[in-house]
Tab-separated table of C-alpha atoms in Angstrom:
chain	number	residue	atom	x	y	z
R	1	MET	CA	18.505	-12.342	-3.798
R	2	ASN	CA	18.365	-11.325	-0.109
R	3	LYS	CA	16.201	-8.237	-0.620
R	4	LYS	CA	13.158	-7.107	1.350
R	5	VAL	CA	9.974	-5.486	0.112
R	6	LEU	CA	7.160	-3.969	2.165
R	7	PHE	CA	3.636	-4.207	0.712
R	8	ILE	CA	1.287	-1.607	2.208
R	9	ILE	CA	-2.364	-2.618	1.919
R	10	PRO	CA	-5.555	-0.951	3.161
R	11	PRO	CA	-7.165	-2.238	6.406
R	12	GLU	CA	-9.986	-3.786	4.332
R	13	ARG	CA	-10.780	-4.534	0.664
R	14	PHE	CA	-7.295	-4.831	-0.865
R	15	ASN	CA	-7.106	-6.297	-4.385
R	16	GLU	CA	-5.997	-9.925	-4.209
R	17	ASP	CA	-4.415	-10.092	-7.698
R	18	GLU	CA	-2.415	-6.917	-7.058
R	19	CYS	CA	-1.122	-8.331	-3.780
R	20	PHE	CA	-0.680	-12.055	-4.439
R	21	HIS	CA	0.690	-12.041	-8.027
R	22	PRO	CA	3.592	-9.612	-7.392
R	23	GLN	CA	4.242	-11.290	-4.023
R	24	GLU	CA	4.574	-14.671	-5.734
R	25	VAL	CA	6.928	-13.281	-8.421
R	26	LEU	CA	9.084	-11.584	-5.759
R	27	GLU	CA	9.220	-14.640	-3.497
R	28	GLN	CA	10.165	-16.894	-6.426
R	29	ALA	CA	13.107	-14.535	-7.011
R	30	GLY	CA	14.139	-14.914	-3.369
R	31	VAL	CA	12.794	-11.572	-2.170
R	32	GLU	CA	11.216	-11.438	1.295
R	33	VAL	CA	7.798	-9.739	1.277
R	34	THR	CA	6.264	-8.253	4.431
R	35	ILE	CA	2.623	-7.147	4.452
R	36	ALA	CA	1.717	-4.064	6.478
R	37	SER	CA	-1.347	-1.853	6.798
R	38	THR	CA	-2.867	0.707	9.149
R	39	VAL	CA	-3.813	-2.264	11.372
R	40	VAL	CA	-2.309	-5.654	12.240
R	41	GLY	CA	-4.048	-8.994	11.864
R	42	GLU	CA	-6.186	-10.641	9.221
R	43	ILE	CA	-7.419	-8.428	6.391
R	44	THR	CA	-10.109	-9.425	3.895
R	45	GLY	CA	-9.779	-8.402	0.266
R	46	ASP	CA	-12.288	-7.220	-2.333
R	47	TYR	CA	-13.004	-10.863	-3.276
R	48	GLU	CA	-12.892	-12.370	0.239
R	49	GLY	CA	-9.210	-13.367	-0.034
R	50	LYS	CA	-7.386	-13.132	3.290
R	51	VAL	CA	-3.922	-11.939	4.227
R	52	ASN	CA	-2.168	-11.236	7.503
R	53	SER	CA	-0.851	-7.733	8.129
R	54	GLU	CA	2.298	-8.197	10.205
R	55	ALA	CA	2.829	-4.539	11.088
R	56	ILE	CA	1.448	-1.030	11.075
R	57	PHE	CA	3.459	0.495	8.232
R	58	SER	CA	4.134	3.785	10.047
R	59	ASP	CA	5.741	1.831	12.932
R	60	THR	CA	8.353	0.311	10.588
R	61	ALA	CA	11.528	1.981	9.350
R	62	ALA	CA	11.272	2.406	5.576
R	63	ASN	CA	15.032	1.986	5.181
R	64	GLN	CA	14.932	-1.611	6.417
R	65	TYR	CA	13.329	-2.437	3.048
R	66	ASP	CA	14.713	-2.265	-0.492
R	67	ALA	CA	11.296	-1.334	-1.875
R	68	VAL	CA	7.936	-0.161	-0.536
R	69	ALA	CA	4.831	-0.825	-2.644
R	70	VAL	CA	1.276	0.442	-2.121
R	71	ILE	CA	-1.268	-2.165	-3.221
R	72	GLY	CA	-4.633	-1.220	-4.692
R	73	GLY	CA	-8.209	-2.265	-4.032
R	74	SER	CA	-11.376	-0.378	-3.186
R	75	GLY	CA	-10.129	0.001	0.399
R	76	THR	CA	-7.031	1.847	-0.834
R	77	ILE	CA	-9.230	4.657	-2.166
R	78	ASP	CA	-11.067	4.941	1.179
R	79	HIS	CA	-8.134	4.529	3.548
R	80	LEU	CA	-4.850	5.318	1.789
R	81	TRP	CA	-5.649	8.217	-0.533
R	82	GLY	CA	-4.811	11.477	1.188
R	83	ASN	CA	-3.353	9.530	4.131
R	84	GLU	CA	-0.763	11.953	5.530
R	85	ALA	CA	1.126	9.218	7.413
R	86	LEU	CA	1.471	7.242	4.177
R	87	ILE	CA	2.511	10.283	2.141
R	88	SER	CA	5.284	11.141	4.606
R	89	TYR	CA	6.341	7.491	4.851
R	90	LEU	CA	6.723	7.217	1.065
R	91	LYS	CA	8.618	10.527	0.863
R	92	GLU	CA	10.942	9.367	3.641
R	93	ALA	CA	11.495	6.033	1.874
R	94	HIS	CA	12.341	7.893	-1.344
R	95	GLU	CA	14.797	10.187	0.462
R	96	GLN	CA	16.517	7.081	1.853
R	97	GLN	CA	16.955	5.601	-1.660
R	98	VAL	CA	14.235	2.985	-1.114
R	99	LEU	CA	12.385	2.085	-4.327
R	100	VAL	CA	8.793	3.381	-4.101
R	101	ALA	CA	6.025	1.633	-6.048
R	102	GLY	CA	2.261	1.562	-6.418
R	103	ILE	CA	-0.279	-0.479	-8.323
R	104	CYS	CA	-3.792	0.603	-9.381
R	105	ALA	CA	-5.252	2.849	-6.642
R	106	GLY	CA	-1.867	2.504	-4.906
R	107	SER	CA	-0.279	4.413	-7.801
R	108	VAL	CA	-2.436	7.394	-6.825
R	109	SER	CA	-1.061	7.217	-3.256
R	110	VAL	CA	2.459	7.401	-4.715
R	111	VAL	CA	1.486	10.292	-7.002
R	112	GLU	CA	0.095	12.211	-3.991
R	113	THR	CA	3.658	12.505	-2.630
R	114	GLY	CA	4.549	14.889	-5.457
R	115	LEU	CA	7.568	12.704	-6.306
R	116	LEU	CA	6.268	12.032	-9.825
R	117	ALA	CA	5.432	15.641	-10.747
R	118	GLY	CA	6.417	16.297	-14.347
R	119	ARG	CA	6.951	12.576	-14.999
R	120	ALA	CA	4.914	9.716	-16.432
R	121	ALA	CA	2.993	7.124	-14.404
R	122	THR	CA	0.135	4.704	-14.819
R	123	CYS	CA	-2.884	3.620	-12.779
R	124	TYR	CA	-6.144	1.780	-13.325
R	125	PRO	CA	-7.773	3.357	-16.417
R	126	VAL	CA	-10.715	5.080	-14.735
R	127	ASP	CA	-11.338	8.830	-14.698
R	128	VAL	CA	-11.097	9.297	-10.926
R	129	MET	CA	-7.545	7.864	-10.925
R	130	ILE	CA	-6.375	9.414	-14.202
R	131	ASN	CA	-7.615	12.814	-12.980
R	132	ALA	CA	-5.754	12.349	-9.684
R	133	LEU	CA	-2.547	11.887	-11.714
R	134	LYS	CA	-3.246	14.944	-13.865
R	135	ASN	CA	-4.100	17.044	-10.797
R	136	ASN	CA	-0.652	16.197	-9.424
R	137	ASN	CA	1.085	17.238	-12.675
R	138	VAL	CA	1.783	13.625	-13.700
R	139	ASP	CA	1.487	12.402	-17.301
R	140	TYR	CA	-0.865	9.410	-17.457
R	141	VAL	CA	0.222	6.625	-19.815
R	142	SER	CA	-1.801	3.524	-20.610
R	143	GLU	CA	0.777	0.797	-19.871
R	144	HIS	CA	0.861	-2.163	-17.489
R	145	VAL	CA	3.995	-0.774	-15.839
R	146	VAL	CA	5.858	2.539	-15.935
R	147	ALA	CA	9.277	2.088	-14.334
R	148	HIS	CA	11.581	4.954	-13.424
R	149	ASN	CA	14.828	4.141	-11.609
R	150	ASP	CA	13.314	5.327	-8.298
R	151	ILE	CA	9.540	4.841	-8.673
R	152	ILE	CA	7.409	2.166	-10.369
R	153	THR	CA	3.664	2.400	-11.052
R	154	SER	CA	1.319	-0.243	-12.460
R	155	ASP	CA	-2.231	-0.255	-13.819
R	156	GLY	CA	-3.887	-2.998	-11.798
R	157	PRO	CA	-4.789	-6.706	-11.886
R	158	ASP	CA	-3.836	-7.135	-15.568
R	159	GLY	CA	-0.385	-5.729	-14.910
R	160	ALA	CA	0.124	-7.386	-11.513
R	161	LYS	CA	2.617	-10.045	-12.670
R	162	ALA	CA	4.509	-7.516	-14.820
R	163	PHE	CA	4.589	-5.242	-11.745
R	164	GLY	CA	6.197	-8.062	-9.748
R	165	HIS	CA	8.764	-8.677	-12.481
R	166	SER	CA	9.603	-4.956	-12.722
R	167	LEU	CA	10.210	-4.865	-8.946
R	168	VAL	CA	12.513	-7.903	-9.200
R	169	GLU	CA	14.364	-6.264	-12.093
R	170	ALA	CA	14.777	-2.966	-10.197
R	171	LEU	CA	16.102	-4.780	-7.101
R	172	ARG	CA	18.799	-6.668	-9.032
């Protein structure tokens, strides 16, 4: 397919299912996936899974990717919520017609940009995340994936494969 996707993960405690399942679906469709974070090097997930962050996301040009996705995990809440560098990066990506996506806690990072105000999105079904959507004037829906033509959100591990498939579909 010759497309490129950037996965942005927290510097610790990313969710393995939300990273590895969509990555596998994308790679099987011929999409190149790059993992980035706020640090480079090996990052350990919530369940001790390991991944290598190849870049600091803010040092990369968003427009060299066809999509940018924020991956969830407990570390996303601590490190990527309210992260001004991430918020501006996602807004810039959106302005440059790059597909913006988020899964689980990563959906909240996308919502914090204001790009989904007045629209529907999904996230992991816990109050702290649902309230974050509502506080940003976003309609919460209980679905595995909510796909707009410019932004995709997903609920979490259960929707991880569907999230991958929706990204592939949007990149076609």
